[in-house]
XYZ file of C-alpha atoms in Angstrom:
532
model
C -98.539 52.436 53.943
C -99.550 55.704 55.562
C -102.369 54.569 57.626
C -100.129 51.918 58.715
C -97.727 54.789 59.930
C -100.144 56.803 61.339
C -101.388 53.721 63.481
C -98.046 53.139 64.551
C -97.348 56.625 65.654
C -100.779 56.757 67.430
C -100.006 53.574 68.951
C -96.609 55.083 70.220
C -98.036 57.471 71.684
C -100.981 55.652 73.530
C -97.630 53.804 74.885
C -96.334 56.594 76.398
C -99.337 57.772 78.369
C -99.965 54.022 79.630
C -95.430 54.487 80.130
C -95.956 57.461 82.305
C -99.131 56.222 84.354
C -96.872 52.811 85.194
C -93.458 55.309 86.066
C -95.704 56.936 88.143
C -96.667 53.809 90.297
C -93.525 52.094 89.997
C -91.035 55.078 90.076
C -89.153 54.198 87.082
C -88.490 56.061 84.325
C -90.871 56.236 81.725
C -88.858 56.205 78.718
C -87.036 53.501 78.784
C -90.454 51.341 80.177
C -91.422 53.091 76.932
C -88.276 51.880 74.503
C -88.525 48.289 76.298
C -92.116 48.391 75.151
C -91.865 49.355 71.980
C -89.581 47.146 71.343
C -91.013 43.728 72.652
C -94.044 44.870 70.681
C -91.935 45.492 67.488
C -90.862 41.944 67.133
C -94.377 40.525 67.475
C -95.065 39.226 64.004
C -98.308 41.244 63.439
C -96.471 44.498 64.111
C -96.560 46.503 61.246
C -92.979 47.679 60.264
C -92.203 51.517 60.259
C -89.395 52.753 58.261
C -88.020 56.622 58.922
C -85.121 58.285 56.937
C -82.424 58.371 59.179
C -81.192 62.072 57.705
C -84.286 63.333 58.790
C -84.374 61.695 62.817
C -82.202 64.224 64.252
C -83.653 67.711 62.101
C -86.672 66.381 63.156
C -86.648 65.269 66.978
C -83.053 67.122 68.359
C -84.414 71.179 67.732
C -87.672 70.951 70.238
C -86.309 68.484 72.884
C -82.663 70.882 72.964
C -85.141 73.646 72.936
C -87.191 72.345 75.628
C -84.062 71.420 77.884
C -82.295 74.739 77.421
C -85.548 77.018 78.397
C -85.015 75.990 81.895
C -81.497 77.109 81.422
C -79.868 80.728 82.211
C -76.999 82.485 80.680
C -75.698 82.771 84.214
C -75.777 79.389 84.751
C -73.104 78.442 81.956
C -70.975 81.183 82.935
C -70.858 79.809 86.564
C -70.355 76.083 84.947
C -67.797 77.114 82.301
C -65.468 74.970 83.556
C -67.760 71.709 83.984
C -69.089 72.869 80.565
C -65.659 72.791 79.449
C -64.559 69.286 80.229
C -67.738 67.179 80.188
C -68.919 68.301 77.213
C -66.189 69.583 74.704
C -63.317 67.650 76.058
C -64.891 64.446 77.008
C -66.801 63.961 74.094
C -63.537 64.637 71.748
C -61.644 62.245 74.544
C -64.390 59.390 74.293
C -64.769 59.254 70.440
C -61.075 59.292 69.370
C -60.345 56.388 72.404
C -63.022 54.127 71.151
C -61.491 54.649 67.511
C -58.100 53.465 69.030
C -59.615 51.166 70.740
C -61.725 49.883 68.012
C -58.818 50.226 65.216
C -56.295 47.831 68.009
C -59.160 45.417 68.335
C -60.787 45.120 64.901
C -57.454 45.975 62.546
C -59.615 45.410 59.392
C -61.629 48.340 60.164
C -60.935 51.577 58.651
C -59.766 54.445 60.808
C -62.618 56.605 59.424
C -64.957 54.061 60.276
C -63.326 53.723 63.673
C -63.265 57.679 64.189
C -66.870 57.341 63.267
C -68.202 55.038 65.500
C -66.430 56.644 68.129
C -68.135 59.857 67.461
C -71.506 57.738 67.655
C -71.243 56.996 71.084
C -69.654 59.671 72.389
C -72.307 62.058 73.406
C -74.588 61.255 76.322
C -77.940 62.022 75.091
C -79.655 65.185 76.128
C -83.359 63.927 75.927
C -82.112 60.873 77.715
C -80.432 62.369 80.601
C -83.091 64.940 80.889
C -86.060 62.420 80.562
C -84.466 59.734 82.391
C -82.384 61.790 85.349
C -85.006 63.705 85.983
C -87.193 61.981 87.716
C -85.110 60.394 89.732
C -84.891 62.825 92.463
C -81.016 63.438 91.647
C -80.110 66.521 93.747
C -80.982 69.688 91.744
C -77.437 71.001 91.287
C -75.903 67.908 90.033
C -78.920 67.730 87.635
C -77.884 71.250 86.813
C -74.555 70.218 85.668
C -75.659 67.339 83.197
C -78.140 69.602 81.591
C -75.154 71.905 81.055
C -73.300 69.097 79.505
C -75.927 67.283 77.708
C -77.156 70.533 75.791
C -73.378 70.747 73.877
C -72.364 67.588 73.734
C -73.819 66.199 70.042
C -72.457 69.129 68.320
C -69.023 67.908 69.187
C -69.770 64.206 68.418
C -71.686 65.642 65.399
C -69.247 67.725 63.815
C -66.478 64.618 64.184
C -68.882 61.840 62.408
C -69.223 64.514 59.747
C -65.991 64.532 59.541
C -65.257 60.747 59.994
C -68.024 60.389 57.089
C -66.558 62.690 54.147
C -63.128 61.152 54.802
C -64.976 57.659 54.068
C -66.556 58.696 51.266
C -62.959 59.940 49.756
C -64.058 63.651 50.304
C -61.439 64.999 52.316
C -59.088 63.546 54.744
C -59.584 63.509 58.489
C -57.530 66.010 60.029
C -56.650 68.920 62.199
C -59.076 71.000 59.906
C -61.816 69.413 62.513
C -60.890 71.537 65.301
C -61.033 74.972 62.621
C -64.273 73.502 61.594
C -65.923 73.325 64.825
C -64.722 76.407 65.843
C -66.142 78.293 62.911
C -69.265 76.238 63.478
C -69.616 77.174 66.555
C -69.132 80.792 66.129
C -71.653 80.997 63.193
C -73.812 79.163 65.451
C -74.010 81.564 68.164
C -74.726 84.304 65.460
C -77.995 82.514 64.377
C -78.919 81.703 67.587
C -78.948 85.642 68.605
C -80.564 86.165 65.870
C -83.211 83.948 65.922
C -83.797 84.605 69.562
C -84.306 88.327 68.692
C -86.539 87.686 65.881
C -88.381 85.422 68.344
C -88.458 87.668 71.179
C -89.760 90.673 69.349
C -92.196 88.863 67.192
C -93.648 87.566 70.596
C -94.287 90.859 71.777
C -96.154 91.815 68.654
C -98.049 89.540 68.667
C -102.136 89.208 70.537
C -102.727 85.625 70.279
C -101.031 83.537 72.816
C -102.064 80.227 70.791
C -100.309 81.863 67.996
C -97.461 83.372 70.818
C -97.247 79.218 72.278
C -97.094 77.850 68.068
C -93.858 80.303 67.471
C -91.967 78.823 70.205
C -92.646 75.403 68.283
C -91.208 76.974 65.003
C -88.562 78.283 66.252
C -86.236 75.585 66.939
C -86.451 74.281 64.071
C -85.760 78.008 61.860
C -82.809 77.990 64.078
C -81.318 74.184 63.727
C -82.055 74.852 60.146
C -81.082 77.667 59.276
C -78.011 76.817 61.238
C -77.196 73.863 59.354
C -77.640 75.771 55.781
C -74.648 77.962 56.504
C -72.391 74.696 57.793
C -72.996 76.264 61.171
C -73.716 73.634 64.390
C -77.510 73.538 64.580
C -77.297 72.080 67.987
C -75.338 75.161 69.629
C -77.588 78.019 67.161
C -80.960 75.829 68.970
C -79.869 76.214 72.826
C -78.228 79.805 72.070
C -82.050 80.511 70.690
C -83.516 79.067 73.329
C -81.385 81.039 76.127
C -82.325 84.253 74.330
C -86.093 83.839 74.366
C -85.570 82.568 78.063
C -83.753 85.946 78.963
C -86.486 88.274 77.003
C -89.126 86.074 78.710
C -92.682 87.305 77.226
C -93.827 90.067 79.511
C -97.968 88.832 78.754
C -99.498 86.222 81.923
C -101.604 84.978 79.461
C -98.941 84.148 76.854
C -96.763 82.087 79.458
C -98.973 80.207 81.261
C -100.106 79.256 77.480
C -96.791 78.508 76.186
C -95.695 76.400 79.213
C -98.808 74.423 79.182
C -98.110 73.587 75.479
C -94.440 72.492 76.212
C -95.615 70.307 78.596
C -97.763 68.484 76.538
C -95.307 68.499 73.349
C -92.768 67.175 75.511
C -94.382 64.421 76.456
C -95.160 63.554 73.313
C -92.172 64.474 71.608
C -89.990 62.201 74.254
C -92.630 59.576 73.518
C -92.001 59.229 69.644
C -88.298 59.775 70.166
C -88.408 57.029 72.828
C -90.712 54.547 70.881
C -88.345 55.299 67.538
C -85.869 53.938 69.434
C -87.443 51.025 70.387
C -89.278 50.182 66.765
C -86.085 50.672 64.826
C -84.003 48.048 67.077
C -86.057 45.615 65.009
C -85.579 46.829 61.711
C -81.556 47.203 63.055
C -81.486 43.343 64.074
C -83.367 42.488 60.980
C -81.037 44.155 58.860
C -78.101 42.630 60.266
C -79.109 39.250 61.398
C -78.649 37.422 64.607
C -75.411 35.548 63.699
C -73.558 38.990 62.956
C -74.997 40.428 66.223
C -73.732 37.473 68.107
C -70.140 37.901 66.606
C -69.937 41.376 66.949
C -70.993 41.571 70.627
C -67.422 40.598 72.368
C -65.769 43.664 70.926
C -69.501 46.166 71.199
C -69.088 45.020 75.226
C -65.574 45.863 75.346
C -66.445 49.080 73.464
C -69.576 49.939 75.924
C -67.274 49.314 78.841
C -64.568 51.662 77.554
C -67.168 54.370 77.394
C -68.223 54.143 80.982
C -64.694 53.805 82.585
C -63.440 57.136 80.156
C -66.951 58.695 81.841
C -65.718 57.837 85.156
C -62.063 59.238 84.480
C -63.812 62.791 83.096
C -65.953 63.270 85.947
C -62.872 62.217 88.395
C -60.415 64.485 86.838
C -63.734 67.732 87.087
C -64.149 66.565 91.041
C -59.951 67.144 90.961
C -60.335 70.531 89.065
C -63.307 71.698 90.859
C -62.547 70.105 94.553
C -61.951 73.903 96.007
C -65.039 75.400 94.949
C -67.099 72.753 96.013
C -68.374 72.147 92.278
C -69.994 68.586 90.715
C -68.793 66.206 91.675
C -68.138 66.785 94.778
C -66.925 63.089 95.573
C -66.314 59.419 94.755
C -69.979 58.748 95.077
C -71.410 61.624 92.965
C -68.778 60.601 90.152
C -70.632 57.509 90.309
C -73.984 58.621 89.607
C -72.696 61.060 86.987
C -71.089 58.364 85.336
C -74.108 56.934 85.243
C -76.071 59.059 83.911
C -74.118 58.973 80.953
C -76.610 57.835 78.560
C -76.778 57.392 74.965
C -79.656 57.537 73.325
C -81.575 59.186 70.549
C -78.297 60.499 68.653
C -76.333 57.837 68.818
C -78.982 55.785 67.101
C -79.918 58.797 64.360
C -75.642 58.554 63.431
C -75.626 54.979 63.189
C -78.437 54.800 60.940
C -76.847 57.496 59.081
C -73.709 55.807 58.398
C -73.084 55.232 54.827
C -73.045 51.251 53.592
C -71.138 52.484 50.121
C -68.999 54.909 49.815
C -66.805 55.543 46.447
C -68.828 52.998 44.478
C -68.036 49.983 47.283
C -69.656 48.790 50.410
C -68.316 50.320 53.650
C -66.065 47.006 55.539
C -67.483 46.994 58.772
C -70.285 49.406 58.701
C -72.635 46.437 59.995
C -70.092 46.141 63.005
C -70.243 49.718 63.697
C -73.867 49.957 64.216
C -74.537 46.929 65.780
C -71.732 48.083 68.158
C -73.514 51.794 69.303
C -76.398 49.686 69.163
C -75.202 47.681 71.787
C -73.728 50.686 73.454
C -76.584 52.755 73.459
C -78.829 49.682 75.178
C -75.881 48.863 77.905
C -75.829 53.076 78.998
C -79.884 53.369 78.540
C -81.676 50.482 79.727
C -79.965 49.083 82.850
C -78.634 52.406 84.290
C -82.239 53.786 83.281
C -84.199 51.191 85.413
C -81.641 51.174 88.305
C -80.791 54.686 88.721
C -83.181 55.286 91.434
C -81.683 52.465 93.631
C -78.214 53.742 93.013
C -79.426 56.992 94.524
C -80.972 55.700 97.356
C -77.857 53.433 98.269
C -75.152 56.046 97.787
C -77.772 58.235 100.094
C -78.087 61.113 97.222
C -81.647 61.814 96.967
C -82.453 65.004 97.076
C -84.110 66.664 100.795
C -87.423 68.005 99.643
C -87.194 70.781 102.290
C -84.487 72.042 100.412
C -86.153 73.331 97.063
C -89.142 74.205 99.746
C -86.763 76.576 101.276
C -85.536 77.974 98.517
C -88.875 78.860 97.000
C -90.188 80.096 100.394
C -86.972 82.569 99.714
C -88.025 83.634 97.078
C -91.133 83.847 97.383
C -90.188 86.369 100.757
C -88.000 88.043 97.937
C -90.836 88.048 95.572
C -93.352 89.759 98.741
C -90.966 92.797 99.135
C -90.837 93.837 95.977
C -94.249 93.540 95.675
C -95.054 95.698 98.900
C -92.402 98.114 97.786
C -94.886 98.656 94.583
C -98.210 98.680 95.915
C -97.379 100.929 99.001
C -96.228 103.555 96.094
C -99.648 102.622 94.247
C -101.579 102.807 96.757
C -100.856 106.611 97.465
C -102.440 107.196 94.575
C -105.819 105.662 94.733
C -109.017 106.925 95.992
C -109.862 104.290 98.459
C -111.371 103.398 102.010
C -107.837 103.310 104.257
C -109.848 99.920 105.860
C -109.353 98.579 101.931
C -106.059 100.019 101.419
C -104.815 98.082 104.643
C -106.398 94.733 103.824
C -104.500 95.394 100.628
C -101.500 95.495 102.633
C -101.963 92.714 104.594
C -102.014 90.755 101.199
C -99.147 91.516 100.336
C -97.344 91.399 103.204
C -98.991 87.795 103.025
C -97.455 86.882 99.590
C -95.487 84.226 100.264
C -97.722 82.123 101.932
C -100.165 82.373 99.194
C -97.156 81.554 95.862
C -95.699 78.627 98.686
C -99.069 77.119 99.923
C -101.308 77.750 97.120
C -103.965 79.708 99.268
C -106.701 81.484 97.660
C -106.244 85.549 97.051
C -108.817 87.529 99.577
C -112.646 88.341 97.846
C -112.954 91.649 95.817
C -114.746 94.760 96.993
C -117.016 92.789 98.738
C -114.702 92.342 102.165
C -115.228 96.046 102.714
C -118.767 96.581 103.654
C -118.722 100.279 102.429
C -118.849 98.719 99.343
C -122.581 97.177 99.634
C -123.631 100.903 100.299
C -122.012 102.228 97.447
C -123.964 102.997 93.800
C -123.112 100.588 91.148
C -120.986 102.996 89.318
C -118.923 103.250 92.771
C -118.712 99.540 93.678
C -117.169 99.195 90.001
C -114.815 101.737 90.352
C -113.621 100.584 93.925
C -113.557 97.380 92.527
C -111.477 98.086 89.069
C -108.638 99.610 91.716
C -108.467 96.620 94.160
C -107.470 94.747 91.027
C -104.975 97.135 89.247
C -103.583 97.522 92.683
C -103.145 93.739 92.986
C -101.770 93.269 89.260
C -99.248 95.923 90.336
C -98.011 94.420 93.081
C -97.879 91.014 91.461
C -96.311 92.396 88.137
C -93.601 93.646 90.831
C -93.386 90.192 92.150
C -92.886 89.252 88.889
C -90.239 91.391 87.444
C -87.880 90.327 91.064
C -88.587 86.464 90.113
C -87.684 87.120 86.663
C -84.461 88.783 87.567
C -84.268 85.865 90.228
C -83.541 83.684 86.944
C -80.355 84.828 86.016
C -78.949 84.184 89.370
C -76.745 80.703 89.313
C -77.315 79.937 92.785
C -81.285 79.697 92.245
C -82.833 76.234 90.517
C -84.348 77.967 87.175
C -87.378 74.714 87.981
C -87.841 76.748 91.579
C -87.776 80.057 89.637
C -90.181 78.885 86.920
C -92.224 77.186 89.442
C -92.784 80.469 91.637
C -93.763 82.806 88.390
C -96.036 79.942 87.089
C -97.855 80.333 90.519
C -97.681 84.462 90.362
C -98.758 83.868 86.930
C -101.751 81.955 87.662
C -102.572 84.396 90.495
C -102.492 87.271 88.225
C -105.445 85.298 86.054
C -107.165 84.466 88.808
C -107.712 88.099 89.978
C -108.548 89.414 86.124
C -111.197 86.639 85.468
């Protein structure tokens, strides 16, 4: 039974490398090539069949993929986006899961308003790994991508907090109340504490510590301490992972070495991690029509349509009534055809599934009415939001004309990159003062710097050591060392003063934090480059 697991994982994750090689080519996304995949494959009768607690699909897959969404996040970012924060993801969410319950309770009268409050909480949240994964490489312009990582990265603890709710009111625990809104406040409050404080722990243990594998494996821990820890004191673990994750963002590890390590590592174990959550998806939709039967699905699917539809149009309604609110200050969206493509983008996807398979079938010693018609129905939901808009999202964006100008994130890194050269000539000017060196050396050092932007922006090489100086070749070894040991600390200055301006670039809201990262990855890299 375990090597048949471990086969199927491996063979999940082969599927997403061949997933991403055929996105590539074909410009789709690769996750949901990956779910359609996985799926097709997990009906062949040879397939072997692999069977995952649901209680343990969200601990285990929601901490790194939230924690990998929100590190290209900024405090400043929700601050500017309060309001959009405000309505897509606390409002809407509440708005969308106690409609479908009405909805679902007019339609289906035999169903119990629990059950109806829960199924609306199901398919409430858009997913973040979906919209990230999905969105992202779509070429959507950078600021409305901006606001549905804002949305996406808040949005399950709302739904979350209401299926718990909906859930201990169907198992006879409490009734379903008002005391939801006190409980998510409280939540939510305890889960900012843990995230500070897990984001501190993180922070300083980083800087304490001199391996940057072990510097990259702590960032891998950490979501999980915090969603845990989080969840032990009835606190949101979603809101205590992002809060973590914008801490460590903001006390960004001061070591090259350390960040170009961790990064690396994230890419990788986001790949992967999308891959499994992806393929999941796709393997359990077997066991899910297996469980339930063809027949059932059949029957159910009039009202799971009608459902799936409702979801969309209250999507389209949210994102109208933001453009309304935010018309003046030119926010997201800014008109009809952007609240199109945000509608859109409104996928469900790895959350909704992990509640539906979560859902109790007994509850006070008999079975749950309707609990097959609830998760056949976010079933159905999650497919009609993921797989369609997934594969066509590109050609919306081409025919509402939306894709984004690449000149434009060109520009803004070539600002900051001209940002970046100041400071960086501001430094070594002082440093150079200082130093015991040929004045035909210091000004090639000069013209370096002043040079700095060409070199983050077009990737050229950094000028030769001592070498460019011929002085040098009639200097002693002890001299040529020396001269040499000072073209390089002189360098790392000015590049650690590069640094420090893009860093403090990444709390302004008006930058992309992808531009930002992108420029200090390159400064990074230089910074190797001259101490190998």
């Amino acid at each position: 039974m375990i090597m048949t697991s471990l086969v199927t994982i491996l063979a999940i994750f082969a599927l997403t490398i061949l997933a991403v090689a055929v996105g590539e080519r074909t410009h789709l996304p690769y996750p949901v090539l990956l779910l359609i995949s996985t799926a097709a494959l997990a009906f062949l009768p040879f397939t072997p069949n692999l069977v995952v607690d649901p209680d343990i699909i969200l601990p285990l897959f929601l901490p790194p993929l939230l924690f990998s969404t929100a590190r290209r996040a900024s405090w400043s970012v929700f601050a500017v986006r309060r309001r959009t924060l405000f309505i897509m993801a606390f409002a809407l969410t509440a708005v969308t899961a106690f409609a479908v319950a009405g909805l679902v309770k007019l339609l289906v009268p035999a169903v119990s308003l629990p059950l109806a409050m829960a199924l609306g909480a199901m398919v409430a949240p858009p997913d973040p790994v979906a919209v990230e994964s999905v969105a992202g490489p779509a070429h959507l312009p950078r600021r409305i991508m901006r606001a549905l990582q804002t949305e996406s990265l808040f949005n399950d603890a709302v739904a979350i907090i209401l299926f718990t709710a909906a859930v201990a009111a169907i198992r006879g625990e409490r009734a379903f109340g008002l005391g939801v809104a006190g409980n998510f406040i409280v939540g939510a409050v305890l889960a900012i504490v843990v995230g500070f404080l897990v984001g501190w722990i993180a922070s300083y243990a980083t800087t304490h510590l001199r391996s940057s594998a072990a510097s990259g494996a702590l960032t891998l821990v950490v979501p999980f301490l915090a969603y845990l820890l989080a969840e032990e004191v009835h606190a949101s673990g979603v809101i205590a992972v992002v809060v973590t994750a914008l801490e460590i963002g903001r006390h960004a590890p001061e070591a090259v070495h350390d960040r170009v390590i961790t990064t690396s590592f994230w890419e990788v174990a986001d790949l992967l991690i999308i891959g499994a959550a992806f393929g999941l998806i796709g393997v359990e939709l077997r066991n899910i029509v297996t469980d339930q039967g063809w027949s059932d699905i059949v029957g159910y699917l009039p009202v799971a349509l009608l459902v799936a539809l409702a979801v969309i149009v209250i999507r389209f309604f949210g994102t109208w009534v933001l453009h309304w609110m935010t018309r003046r200050s030119r926010g997201v969206p800014r008109n009809w055809r952007e609240c199109v493509v945000v509608t859109w983008c409104g996928m469900r996807g790895l959350a909704t599934l992990a509640l539906a398979l979560s859902l109790p079938a007994v509850a006070k010693g008999t079975v749950v009415v309707g609990r097959n018609f609830a998760v056949v129905t976010a079933l159905v939901v999650m497919i009609i939001t993921l797989v369609p808009t997934g594969l066509l999202l590109p050609w919306l964006i081409r025919v509402l004309k939306l894709q984004e100008d690449p000149r434009k994130q060109r520009l803004e890194a070539i600002r900051l990159s001209r940002r970046a050269e100041r400071a960086a000539l501001s430094a070594l000017n002082s440093y150079l003062a200082t130093l015991d060196l040929p004045e035909d050396t210091k000004d090639k050092l000069r013209a370096w710097g002043s040079q700095l932007h060409r070199r983050i922006t077009l990737m050229q090489s950094l000028p030769g050591g001592p070498q460019t100086t011929a002085e040098f070749h009639s200097s002693s070894p002890e001299k040529y060392q020396e001269q040499h040991d000072m073209m390089v600390s002189a360098q790392t200055v000015a590049l650690e003063a590069a640094r420090a301006e893009v860093l403090a670039a990444r709390m302004d809201p008006e930058l992309d934090v992808a531009t930002v990262d992108r420029v200090l990855r390159t400064l990074d890299l230089r910074t190797l480059a001259i101490r190998s």
